[in-house]
Coordinates of C-alpha atoms in Angstrom, one line a residue:
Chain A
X138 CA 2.5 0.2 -20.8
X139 CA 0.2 -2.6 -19.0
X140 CA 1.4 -5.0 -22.0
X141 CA 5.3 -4.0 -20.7
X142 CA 4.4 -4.9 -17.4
X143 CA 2.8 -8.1 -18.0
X144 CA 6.1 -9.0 -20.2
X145 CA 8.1 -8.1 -17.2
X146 CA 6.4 -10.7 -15.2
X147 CA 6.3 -13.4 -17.8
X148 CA 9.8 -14.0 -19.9
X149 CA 12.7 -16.3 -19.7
X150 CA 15.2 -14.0 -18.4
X151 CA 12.9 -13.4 -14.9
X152 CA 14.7 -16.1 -12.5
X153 CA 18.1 -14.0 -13.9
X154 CA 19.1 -11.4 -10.9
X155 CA 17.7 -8.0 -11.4
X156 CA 20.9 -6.4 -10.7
X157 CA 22.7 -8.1 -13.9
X158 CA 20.0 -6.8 -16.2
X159 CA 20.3 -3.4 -14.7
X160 CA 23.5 -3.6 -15.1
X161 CA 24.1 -5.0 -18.7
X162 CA 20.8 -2.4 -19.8
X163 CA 22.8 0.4 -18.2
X164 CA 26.1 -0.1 -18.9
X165 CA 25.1 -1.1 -23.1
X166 CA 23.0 2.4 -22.7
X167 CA 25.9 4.4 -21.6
X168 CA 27.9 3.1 -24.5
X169 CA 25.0 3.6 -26.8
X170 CA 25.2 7.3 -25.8
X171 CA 28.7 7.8 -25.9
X172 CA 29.7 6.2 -28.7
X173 CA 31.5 8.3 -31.8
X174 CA 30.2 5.6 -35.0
X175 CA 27.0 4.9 -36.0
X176 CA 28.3 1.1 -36.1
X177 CA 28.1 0.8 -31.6
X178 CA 24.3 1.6 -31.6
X179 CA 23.3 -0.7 -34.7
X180 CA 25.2 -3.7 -32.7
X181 CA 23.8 -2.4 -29.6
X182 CA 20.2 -2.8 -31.2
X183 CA 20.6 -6.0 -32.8
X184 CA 22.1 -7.1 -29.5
X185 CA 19.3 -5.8 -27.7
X186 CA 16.4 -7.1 -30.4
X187 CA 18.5 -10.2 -30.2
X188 CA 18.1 -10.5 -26.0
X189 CA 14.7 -8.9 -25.8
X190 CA 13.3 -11.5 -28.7
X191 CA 15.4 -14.5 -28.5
X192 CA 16.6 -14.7 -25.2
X193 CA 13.3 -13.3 -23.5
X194 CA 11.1 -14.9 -25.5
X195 CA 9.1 -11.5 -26.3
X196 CA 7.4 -11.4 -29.6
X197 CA 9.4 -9.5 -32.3
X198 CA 6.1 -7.9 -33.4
X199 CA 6.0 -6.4 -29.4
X200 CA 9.2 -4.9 -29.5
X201 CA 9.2 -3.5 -33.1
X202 CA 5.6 -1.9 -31.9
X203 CA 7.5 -0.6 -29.2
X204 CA 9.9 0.8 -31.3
X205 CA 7.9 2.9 -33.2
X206 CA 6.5 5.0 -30.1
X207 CA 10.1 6.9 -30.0
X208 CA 9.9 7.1 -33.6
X209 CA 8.1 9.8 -34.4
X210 CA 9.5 12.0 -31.6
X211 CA 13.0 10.9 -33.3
X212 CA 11.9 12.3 -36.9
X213 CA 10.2 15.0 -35.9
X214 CA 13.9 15.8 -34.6
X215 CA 16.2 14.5 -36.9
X216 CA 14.4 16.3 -39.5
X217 CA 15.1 19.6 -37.7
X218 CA 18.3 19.0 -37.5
X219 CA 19.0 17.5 -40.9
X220 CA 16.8 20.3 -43.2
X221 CA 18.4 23.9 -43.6
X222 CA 16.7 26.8 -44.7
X223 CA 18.6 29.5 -46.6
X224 CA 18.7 32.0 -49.3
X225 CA 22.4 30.8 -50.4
X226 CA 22.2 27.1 -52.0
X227 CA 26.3 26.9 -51.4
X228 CA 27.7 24.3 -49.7
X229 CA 24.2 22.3 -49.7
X230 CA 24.4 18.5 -50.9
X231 CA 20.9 18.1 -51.8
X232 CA 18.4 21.1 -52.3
X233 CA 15.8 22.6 -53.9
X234 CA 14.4 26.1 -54.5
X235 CA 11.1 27.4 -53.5
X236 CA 9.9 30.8 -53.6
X237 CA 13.5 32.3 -53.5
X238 CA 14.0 30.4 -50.5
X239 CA 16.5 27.5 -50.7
X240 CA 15.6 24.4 -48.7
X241 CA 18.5 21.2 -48.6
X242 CA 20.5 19.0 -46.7
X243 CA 24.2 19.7 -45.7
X244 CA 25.7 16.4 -45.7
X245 CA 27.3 16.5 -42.4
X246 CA 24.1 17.5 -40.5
X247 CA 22.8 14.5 -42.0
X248 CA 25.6 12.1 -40.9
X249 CA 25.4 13.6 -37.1
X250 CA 21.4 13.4 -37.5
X251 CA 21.4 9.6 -38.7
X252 CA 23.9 9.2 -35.8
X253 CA 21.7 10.6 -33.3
X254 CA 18.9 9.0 -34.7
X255 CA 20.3 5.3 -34.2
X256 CA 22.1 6.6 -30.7
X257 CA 18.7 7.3 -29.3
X258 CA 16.9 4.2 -30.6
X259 CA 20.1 2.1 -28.8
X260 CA 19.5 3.6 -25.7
X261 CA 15.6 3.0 -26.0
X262 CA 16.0 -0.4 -26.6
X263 CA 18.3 -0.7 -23.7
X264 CA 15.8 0.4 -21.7
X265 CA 12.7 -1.7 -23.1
X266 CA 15.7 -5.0 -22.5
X267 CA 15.5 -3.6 -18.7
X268 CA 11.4 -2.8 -18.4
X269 CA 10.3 -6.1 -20.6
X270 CA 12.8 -8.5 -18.4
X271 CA 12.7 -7.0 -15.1
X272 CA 9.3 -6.3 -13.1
X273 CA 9.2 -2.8 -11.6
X274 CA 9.2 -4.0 -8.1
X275 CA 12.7 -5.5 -8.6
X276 CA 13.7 -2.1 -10.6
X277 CA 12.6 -0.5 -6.9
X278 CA 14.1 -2.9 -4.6
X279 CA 17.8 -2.1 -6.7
X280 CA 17.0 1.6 -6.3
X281 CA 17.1 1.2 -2.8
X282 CA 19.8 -1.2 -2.5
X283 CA 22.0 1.5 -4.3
X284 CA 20.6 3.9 -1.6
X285 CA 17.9 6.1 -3.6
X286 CA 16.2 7.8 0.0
X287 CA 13.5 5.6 1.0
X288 CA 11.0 8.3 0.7
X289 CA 11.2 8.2 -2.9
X290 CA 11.0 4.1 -3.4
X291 CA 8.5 3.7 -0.8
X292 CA 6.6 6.3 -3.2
X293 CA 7.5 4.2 -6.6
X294 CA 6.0 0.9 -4.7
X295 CA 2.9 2.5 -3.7
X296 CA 2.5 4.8 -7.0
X297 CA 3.0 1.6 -8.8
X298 CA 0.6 -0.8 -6.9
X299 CA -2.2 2.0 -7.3
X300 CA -1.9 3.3 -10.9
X301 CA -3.8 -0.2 -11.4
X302 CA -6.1 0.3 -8.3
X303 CA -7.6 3.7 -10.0
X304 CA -6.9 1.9 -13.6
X305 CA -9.5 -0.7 -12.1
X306 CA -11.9 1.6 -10.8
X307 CA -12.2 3.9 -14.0
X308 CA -12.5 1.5 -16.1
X309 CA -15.6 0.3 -13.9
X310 CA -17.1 3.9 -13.9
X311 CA -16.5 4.4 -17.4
X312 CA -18.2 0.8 -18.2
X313 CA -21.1 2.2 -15.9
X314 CA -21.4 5.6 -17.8
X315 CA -21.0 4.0 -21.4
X316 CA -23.6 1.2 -20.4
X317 CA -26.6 4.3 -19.6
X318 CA -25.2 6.3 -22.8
X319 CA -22.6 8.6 -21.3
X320 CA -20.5 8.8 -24.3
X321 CA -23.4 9.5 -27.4
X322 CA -22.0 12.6 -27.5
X323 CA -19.4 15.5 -27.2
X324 CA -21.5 17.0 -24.8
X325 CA -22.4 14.1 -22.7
X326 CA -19.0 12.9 -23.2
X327 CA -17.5 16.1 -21.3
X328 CA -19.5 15.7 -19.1
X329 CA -19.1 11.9 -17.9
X330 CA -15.1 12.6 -18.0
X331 CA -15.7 15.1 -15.9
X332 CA -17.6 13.3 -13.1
X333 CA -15.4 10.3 -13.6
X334 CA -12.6 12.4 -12.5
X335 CA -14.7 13.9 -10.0
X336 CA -15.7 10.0 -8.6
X337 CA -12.0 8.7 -8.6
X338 CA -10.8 11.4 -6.5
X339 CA -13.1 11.0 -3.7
X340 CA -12.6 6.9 -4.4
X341 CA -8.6 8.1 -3.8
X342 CA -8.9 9.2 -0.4
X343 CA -11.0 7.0 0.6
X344 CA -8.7 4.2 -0.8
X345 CA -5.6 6.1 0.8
X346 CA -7.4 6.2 4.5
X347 CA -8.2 2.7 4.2
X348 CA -4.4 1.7 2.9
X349 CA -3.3 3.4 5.7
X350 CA -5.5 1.7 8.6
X351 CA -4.6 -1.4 7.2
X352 CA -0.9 -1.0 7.1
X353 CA -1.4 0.7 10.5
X354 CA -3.2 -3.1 11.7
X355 CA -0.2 -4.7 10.1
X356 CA 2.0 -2.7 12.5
X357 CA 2.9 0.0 10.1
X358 CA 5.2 3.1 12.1
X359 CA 6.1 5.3 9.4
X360 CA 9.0 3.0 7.1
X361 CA 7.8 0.3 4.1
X362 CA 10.2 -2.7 5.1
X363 CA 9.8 -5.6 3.2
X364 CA 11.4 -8.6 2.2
X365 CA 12.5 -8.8 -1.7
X366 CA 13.2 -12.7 -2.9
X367 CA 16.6 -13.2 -3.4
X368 CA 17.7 -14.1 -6.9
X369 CA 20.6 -16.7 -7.1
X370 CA 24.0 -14.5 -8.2
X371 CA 25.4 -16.7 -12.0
X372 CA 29.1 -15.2 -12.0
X373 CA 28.6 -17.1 -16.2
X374 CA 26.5 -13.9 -16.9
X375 CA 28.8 -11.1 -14.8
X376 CA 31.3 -12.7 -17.4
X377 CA 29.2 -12.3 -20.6
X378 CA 28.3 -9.2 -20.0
X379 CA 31.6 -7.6 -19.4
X380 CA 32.9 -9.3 -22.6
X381 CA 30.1 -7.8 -24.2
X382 CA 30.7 -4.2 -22.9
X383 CA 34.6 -4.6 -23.6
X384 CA 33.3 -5.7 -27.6
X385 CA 31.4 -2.6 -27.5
X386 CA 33.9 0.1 -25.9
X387 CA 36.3 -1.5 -28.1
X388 CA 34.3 -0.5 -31.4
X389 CA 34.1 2.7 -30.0
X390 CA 37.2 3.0 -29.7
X391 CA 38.3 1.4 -33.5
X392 CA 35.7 3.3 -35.6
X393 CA 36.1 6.3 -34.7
Chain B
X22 CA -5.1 -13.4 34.1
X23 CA -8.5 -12.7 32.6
X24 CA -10.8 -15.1 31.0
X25 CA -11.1 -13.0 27.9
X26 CA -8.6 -12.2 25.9
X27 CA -10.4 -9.6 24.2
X28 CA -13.2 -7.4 25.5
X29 CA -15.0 -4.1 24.6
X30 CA -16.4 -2.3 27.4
X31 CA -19.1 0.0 27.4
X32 CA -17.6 1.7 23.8
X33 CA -19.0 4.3 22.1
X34 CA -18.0 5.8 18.8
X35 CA -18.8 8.5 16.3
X36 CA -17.3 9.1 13.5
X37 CA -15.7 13.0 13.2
X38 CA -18.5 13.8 10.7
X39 CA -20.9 12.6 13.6
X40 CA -22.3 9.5 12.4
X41 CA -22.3 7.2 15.6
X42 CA -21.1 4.3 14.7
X43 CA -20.7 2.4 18.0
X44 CA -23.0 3.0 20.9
X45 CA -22.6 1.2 24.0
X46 CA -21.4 -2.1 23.0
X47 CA -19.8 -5.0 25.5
X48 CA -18.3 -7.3 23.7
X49 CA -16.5 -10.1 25.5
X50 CA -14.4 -12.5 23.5
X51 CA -13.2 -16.0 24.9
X52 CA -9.6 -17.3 24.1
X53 CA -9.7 -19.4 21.5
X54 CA -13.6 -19.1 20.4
X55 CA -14.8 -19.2 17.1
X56 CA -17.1 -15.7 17.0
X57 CA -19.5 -14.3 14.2
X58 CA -20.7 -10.7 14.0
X59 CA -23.7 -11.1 12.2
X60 CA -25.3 -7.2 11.0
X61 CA -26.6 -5.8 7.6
X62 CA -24.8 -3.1 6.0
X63 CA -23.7 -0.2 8.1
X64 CA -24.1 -2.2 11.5
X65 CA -21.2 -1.4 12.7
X66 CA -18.8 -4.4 12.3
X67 CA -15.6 -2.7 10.5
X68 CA -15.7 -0.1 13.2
X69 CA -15.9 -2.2 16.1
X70 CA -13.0 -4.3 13.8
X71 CA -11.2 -1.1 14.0
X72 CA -11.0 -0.3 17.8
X73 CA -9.6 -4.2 18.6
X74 CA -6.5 -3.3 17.6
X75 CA -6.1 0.0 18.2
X76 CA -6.8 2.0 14.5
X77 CA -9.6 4.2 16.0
X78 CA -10.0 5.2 19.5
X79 CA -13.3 5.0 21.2
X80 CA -14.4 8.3 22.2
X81 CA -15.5 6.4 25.9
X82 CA -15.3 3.5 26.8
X83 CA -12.3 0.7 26.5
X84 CA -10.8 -2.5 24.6
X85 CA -9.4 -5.0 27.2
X86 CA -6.7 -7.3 25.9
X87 CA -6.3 -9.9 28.2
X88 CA -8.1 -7.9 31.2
X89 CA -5.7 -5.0 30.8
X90 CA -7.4 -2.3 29.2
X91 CA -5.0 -1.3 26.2
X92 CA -3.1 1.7 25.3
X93 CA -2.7 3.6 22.6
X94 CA 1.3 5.0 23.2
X95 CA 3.3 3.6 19.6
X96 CA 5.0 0.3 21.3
X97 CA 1.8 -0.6 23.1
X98 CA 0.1 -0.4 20.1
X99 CA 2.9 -2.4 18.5
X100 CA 2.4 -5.0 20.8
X101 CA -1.5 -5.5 20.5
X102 CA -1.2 -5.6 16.5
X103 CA 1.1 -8.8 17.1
X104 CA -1.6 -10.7 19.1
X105 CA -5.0 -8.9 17.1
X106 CA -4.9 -9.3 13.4
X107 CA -7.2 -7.8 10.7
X108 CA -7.8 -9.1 7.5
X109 CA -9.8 -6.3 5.8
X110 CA -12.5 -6.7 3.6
X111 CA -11.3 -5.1 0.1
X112 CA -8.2 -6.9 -0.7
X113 CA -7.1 -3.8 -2.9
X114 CA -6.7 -1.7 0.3
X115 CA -4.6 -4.3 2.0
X116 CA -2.2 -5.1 -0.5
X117 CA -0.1 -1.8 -0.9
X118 CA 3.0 -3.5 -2.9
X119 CA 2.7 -4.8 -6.5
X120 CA 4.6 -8.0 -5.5
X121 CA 2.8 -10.9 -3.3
X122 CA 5.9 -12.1 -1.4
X123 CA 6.9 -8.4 -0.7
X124 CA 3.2 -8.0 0.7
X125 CA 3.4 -10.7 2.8
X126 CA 6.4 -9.9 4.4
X127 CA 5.6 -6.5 5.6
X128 CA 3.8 -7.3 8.7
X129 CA 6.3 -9.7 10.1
X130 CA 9.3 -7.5 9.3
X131 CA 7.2 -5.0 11.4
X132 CA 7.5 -7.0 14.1
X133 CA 10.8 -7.2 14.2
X134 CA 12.1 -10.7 13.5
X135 CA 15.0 -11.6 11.8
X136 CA 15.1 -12.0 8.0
X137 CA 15.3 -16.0 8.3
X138 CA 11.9 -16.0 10.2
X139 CA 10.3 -13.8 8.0
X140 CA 11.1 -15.9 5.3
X141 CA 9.8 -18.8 6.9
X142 CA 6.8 -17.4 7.6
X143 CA 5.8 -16.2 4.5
X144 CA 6.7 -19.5 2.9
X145 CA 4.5 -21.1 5.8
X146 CA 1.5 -18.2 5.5
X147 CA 1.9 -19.1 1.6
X148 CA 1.4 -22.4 1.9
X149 CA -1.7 -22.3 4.5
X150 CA -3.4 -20.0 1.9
X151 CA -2.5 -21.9 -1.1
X152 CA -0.6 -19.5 -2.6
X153 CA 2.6 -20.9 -3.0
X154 CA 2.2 -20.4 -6.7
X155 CA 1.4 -17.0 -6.5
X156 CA 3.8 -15.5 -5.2
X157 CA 5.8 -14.5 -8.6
X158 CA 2.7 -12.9 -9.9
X159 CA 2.2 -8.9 -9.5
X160 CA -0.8 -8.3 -7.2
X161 CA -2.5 -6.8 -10.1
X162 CA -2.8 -10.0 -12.3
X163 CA -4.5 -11.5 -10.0
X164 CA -8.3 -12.5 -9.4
X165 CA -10.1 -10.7 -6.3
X166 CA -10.5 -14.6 -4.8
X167 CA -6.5 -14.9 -5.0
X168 CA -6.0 -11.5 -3.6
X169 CA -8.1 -12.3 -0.8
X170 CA -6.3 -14.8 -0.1
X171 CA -2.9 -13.2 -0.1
X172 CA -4.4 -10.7 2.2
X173 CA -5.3 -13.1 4.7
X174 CA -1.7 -14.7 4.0
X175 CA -0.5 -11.3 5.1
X176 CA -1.8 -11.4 8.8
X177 CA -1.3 -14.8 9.0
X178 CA 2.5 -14.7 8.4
X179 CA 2.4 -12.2 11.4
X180 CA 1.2 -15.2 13.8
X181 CA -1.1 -13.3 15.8
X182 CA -3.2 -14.8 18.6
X183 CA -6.3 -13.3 17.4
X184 CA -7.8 -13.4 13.9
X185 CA -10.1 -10.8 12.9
X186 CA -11.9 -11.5 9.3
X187 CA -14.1 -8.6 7.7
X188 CA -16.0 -10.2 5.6
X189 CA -14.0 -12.7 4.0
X190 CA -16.1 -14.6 1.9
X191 CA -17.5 -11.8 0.4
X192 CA -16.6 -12.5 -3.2
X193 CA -15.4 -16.1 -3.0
X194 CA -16.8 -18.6 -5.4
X195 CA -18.0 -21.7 -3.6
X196 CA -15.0 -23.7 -4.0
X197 CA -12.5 -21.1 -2.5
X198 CA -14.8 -20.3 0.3
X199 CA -15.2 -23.4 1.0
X200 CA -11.3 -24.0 1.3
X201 CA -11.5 -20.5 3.5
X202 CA -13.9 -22.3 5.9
X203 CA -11.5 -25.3 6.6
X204 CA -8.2 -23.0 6.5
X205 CA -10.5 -21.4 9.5
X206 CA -11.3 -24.1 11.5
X207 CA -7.4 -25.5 11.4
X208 CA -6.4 -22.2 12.6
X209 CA -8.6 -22.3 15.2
X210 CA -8.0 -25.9 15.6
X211 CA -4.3 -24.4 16.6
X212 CA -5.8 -22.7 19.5
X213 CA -6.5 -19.0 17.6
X214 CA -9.3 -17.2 18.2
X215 CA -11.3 -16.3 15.4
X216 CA -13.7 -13.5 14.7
X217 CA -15.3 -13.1 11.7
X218 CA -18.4 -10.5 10.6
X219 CA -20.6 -11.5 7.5
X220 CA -24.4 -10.9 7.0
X221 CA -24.1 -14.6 5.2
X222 CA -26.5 -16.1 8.4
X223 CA -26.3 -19.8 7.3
X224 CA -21.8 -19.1 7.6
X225 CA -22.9 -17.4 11.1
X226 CA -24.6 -20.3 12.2
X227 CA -22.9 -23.8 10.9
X228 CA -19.4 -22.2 11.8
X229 CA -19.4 -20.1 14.6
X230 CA -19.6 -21.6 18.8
X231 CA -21.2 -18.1 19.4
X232 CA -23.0 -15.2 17.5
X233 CA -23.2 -11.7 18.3
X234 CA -25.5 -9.4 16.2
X235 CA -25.3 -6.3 15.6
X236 CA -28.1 -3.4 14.7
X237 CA -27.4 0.0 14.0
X238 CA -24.1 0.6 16.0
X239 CA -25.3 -1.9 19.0
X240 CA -24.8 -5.5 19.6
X241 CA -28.5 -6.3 20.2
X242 CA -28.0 -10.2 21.2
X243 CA -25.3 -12.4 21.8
X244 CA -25.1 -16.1 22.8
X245 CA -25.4 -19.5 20.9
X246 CA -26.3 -19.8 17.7
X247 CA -28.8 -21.7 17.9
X248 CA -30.7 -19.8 20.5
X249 CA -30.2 -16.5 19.0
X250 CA -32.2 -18.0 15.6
X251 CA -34.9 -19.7 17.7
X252 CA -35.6 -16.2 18.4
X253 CA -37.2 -15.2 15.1
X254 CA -38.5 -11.7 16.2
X255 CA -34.6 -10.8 17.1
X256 CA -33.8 -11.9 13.6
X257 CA -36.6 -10.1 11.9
X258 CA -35.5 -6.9 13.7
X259 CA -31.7 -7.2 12.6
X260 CA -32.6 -6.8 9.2
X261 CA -31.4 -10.7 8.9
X262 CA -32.9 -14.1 7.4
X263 CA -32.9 -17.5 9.3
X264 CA -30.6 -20.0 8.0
X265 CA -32.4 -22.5 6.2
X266 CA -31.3 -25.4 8.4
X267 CA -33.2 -24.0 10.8
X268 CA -36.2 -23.3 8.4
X269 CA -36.5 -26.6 7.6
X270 CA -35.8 -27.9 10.5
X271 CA -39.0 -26.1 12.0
X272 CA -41.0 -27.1 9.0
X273 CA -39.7 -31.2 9.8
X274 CA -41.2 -30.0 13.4
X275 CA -44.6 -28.7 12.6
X276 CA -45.6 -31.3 10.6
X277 CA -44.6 -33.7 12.9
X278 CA -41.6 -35.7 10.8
X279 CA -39.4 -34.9 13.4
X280 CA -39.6 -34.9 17.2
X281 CA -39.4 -31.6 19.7
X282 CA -37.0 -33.1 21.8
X283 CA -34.2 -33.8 18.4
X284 CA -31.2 -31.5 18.7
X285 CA -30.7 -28.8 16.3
X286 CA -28.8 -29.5 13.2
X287 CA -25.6 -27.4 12.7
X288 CA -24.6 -28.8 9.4
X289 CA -26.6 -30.4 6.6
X290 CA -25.3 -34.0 7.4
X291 CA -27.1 -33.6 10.8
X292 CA -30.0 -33.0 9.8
X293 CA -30.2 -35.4 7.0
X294 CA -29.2 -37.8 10.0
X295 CA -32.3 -36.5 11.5
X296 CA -35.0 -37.0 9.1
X297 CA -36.3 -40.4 9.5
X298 CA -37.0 -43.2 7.1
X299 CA -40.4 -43.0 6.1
X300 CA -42.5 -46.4 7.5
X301 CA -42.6 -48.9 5.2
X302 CA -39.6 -47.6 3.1
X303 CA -36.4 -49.8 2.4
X304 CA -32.9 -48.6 3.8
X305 CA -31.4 -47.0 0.8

């Protein structure tokens, strides 16, 4: 997750306006998920490999690792849906018999679970194009440009800003317990978890009453308003990407 | 109008799990001064920090802004946070958005300006803190020194008249708080007044024109810095060193290289100027 964020920060598509990622990640990832072949989410992920890697500059070897975190969710369910068990091997396209039992494949599950398979790893790497090119505090600022209530985006900015706060801080205890032995054992282990828990809560109120006076001396009355850069508009990408998404809707609509 | 433009009277404080924190201080600070709060740990000097612009409330006792004791109804309160600034000592409790340039815009949007000045003002408070370069980086990449800094960029961009550092070189290396040091004295050079706490004595002394210290919740002395230090029993009591200009220059004093009528030094190049050239030497 931290090595995410610190792509989003550093990659050739930052000075590109957040709202044309967003939009290209979230139209592509509709499509992905809609689509009726299994041809729209290969193109869609050698389209998205293609912008994350070539275009972004993000090492292949970064995405691919990112790739394989959804994997193993995604087999776990594609071999559910793709392995039938029965006492009847009719009908079957690949099986085998165990124990009077009859375990095999029908060949359509296995067509719709190849299909899901791809349609979910599409839309994934829609969504790493949008969290390796775009930092989170742009994702926010075109949540509440699009009129997400404020409560909830004034939440993601200071959720976001602290996970690394408290990161920072238990990473210091934990140094501090592992340097006087805190971690020999199971024992000593459950215990030093425990207080480090214990030590961060009390370090997060305290951090909270102090975030608040000092928002309070910057003349803080209840709203987060702040001033987001402005990106410059480039009308040459509105125009790639809706030849890209007509490319796309159009396969869908060919191959079906 | 008054001659202060800030002043505590008479303030006392304790903290709701009763620690008393302030007890009976009087405070008066002169329009455009350069001030240090000099105090160990626990003196005091946040809390006091906290009643000049209006975060706590003294349980007796007032704050005068410009001889008008303040108030604490929302658009009063408003008002003193545009003229009294804090830049707080732990950067990581200032800075509540991941992005610099959001940070920094936060206090002047609070004031109300239009989006145009805001910009300019972040640009300008960007470029006074050398951060110009920053300001693309997420708050969390950064080093505490560059933090700091973006903190202080965030009060600055709100223009106020007074400037109230708590602690800030606390965690600068020598170079950057050295830089701090001169970004001070230009601000005050443009007619701010400037109040800073540290328990770095040799900082209290060479910078500040007057020097209040602080002991358990009091201000025990105030007046110029150089006769606050001459006053070694004072220092000794405060839990403080003396600054070792001073040191040596009473050492240069007892054994007779220097006179008692020389001035004393504020920086290191006046005292070198005052340590004579030893009879029979050659000019270097």
């Amino acid at each position: 997750m931290i090595a995410i964020d610190s792509y989003a920060y550093n990659n050739q598509l930052k000075s590109v306006h957040p709202s044309e990622k967003s939009l290209f990640a979230i139209m592509t990832m509709v499509i992905c998920i809609t689509s009726p072949t299994i041809l729209t989410p290969l193109v869609i992920l050698a389209l998205m490999a293609g912008g994350i890697i070539v275009k972004a500059g993000i090492p292949a070897r970064v995405f691919i690792k990112l790739l394989l975190i959804p994997l193993a969710f995604l087999l776990i369910s594609v071999v559910t849906i793709v392995v039938t068990v029965s006492t009847d091997p009719s009908g079957l396209w690949l099986y085998q018999n165990l124990y009077g039992y009859t375990i095999g494949i029908h060949y359509p599950d296995l067509v719709q679970a190849v299909h899901l398979f791809l349609k979910s790893l599409g839309a994934v790497s829609c969504l790493y194009f949008l969290a390796l090119t775009t930092p989170i505090t742009e994702l926010i600022t075109i949540l509440h440009k699009i009129k997400v209530p404020y409560i909830i985006t004034e939440l993601m900015v200071l959720i976001y800003r602290f996970i690394f706060v408290f990161m920072d801080t238990a990473i210091t205890i934990r140094r501090a317990q592992s340097s006087r032995l805190g971690y020999v054992s199971m024992k000593s282990t459950y215990r030093s978890i425990s207080q480090l828990f214990s030590a961060l809560i009390g370090k997060m109120f305290l951090k909270s009453r102090d975030l608040y006076d000092s928002m309070s001396a910057r003349g803080y009355t209840g709203e987060i308003r702040v001033l987001t850069k402005k990106y410059p508009i480039n009308p040459k990408n509105y125009v790639i990407i809706t030849v890209l998404e007509i490319f796309l809707i159009l396969i869908n609509l060919l191959w079906r | 109008m008054s001659k202060y433009i800030l002043e505590a009277v008479d303030l006392q404080y304790s903290y709701p799990d009763g620690t008393n924190a302030l007890r009976n201080v009087n405070l008066p600070i002169h329009q455009g001064e350069k001030l240090a709060i000099l105090g160990s740990n626990g003196a005091g000097k946040s809390t006091l920090f906290m009643q000049m612009n209006g975060i706590y409330r003294p349980d007796s006792g007032c704050i005068k802004y410009q001889g008008e004791e303040i108030s604490y109804k929302n658009k009063a309160l408003i008002e003193l946070r545009k003229k009294v600034g804090i830049v707080f000592q732990d950067p990581d409790s200032q800075l509540f958005s991941a992005s610099v340039w959001q940070d920094i815009s936060f206090g002047p949007l609070n004031l109300g300006l239009s989006e145009e000045k805001v910009t300019e003002r972040v640009k300008q408070a960007l470029i006074d803190t050398e951060t110009t370069d920053l300001q693309d980086k997420p708050t969390h990449l950064l080093s505490y020194g560059q933090k700091k800094r973006v903190s202080i960029a965030g009060v600055l961009a709100m223009e106020p008249d007074v400037i109230i550092f708590d602690e800030p070189t606390a965690g600068m290396d020598p170079r950057h708080s050295q830089e701090f040091m001169q970004l001070l004295n230009s601000l005050s050079d443009k007619g701010k007044t400037i109040i800073l706490s540290t328990h770095d004595v040799d900082l209290a002394y060479s910078w500040s024109d007057r020097l209040a210290i602080m002991y358990r919740g009091e201000i025990i002395a105030q007046g110029l810095p150089g006769e606050l230090f001459s006053r070694s029993e004072l220092v000794q009591h405060a839990d403080l060193t003396m600054p070792w200009l001073i040191e040596t220059y009473n050492e240069l004093l007892k054994k007779g290289w220097i006179l008692p009528s020389t001035p004393l030094p504020k920086s290191k190049e006046d005292l070198f100027k005052i340590i004579p050239i030893k009879s029979g030497q050659q000019t270097a």
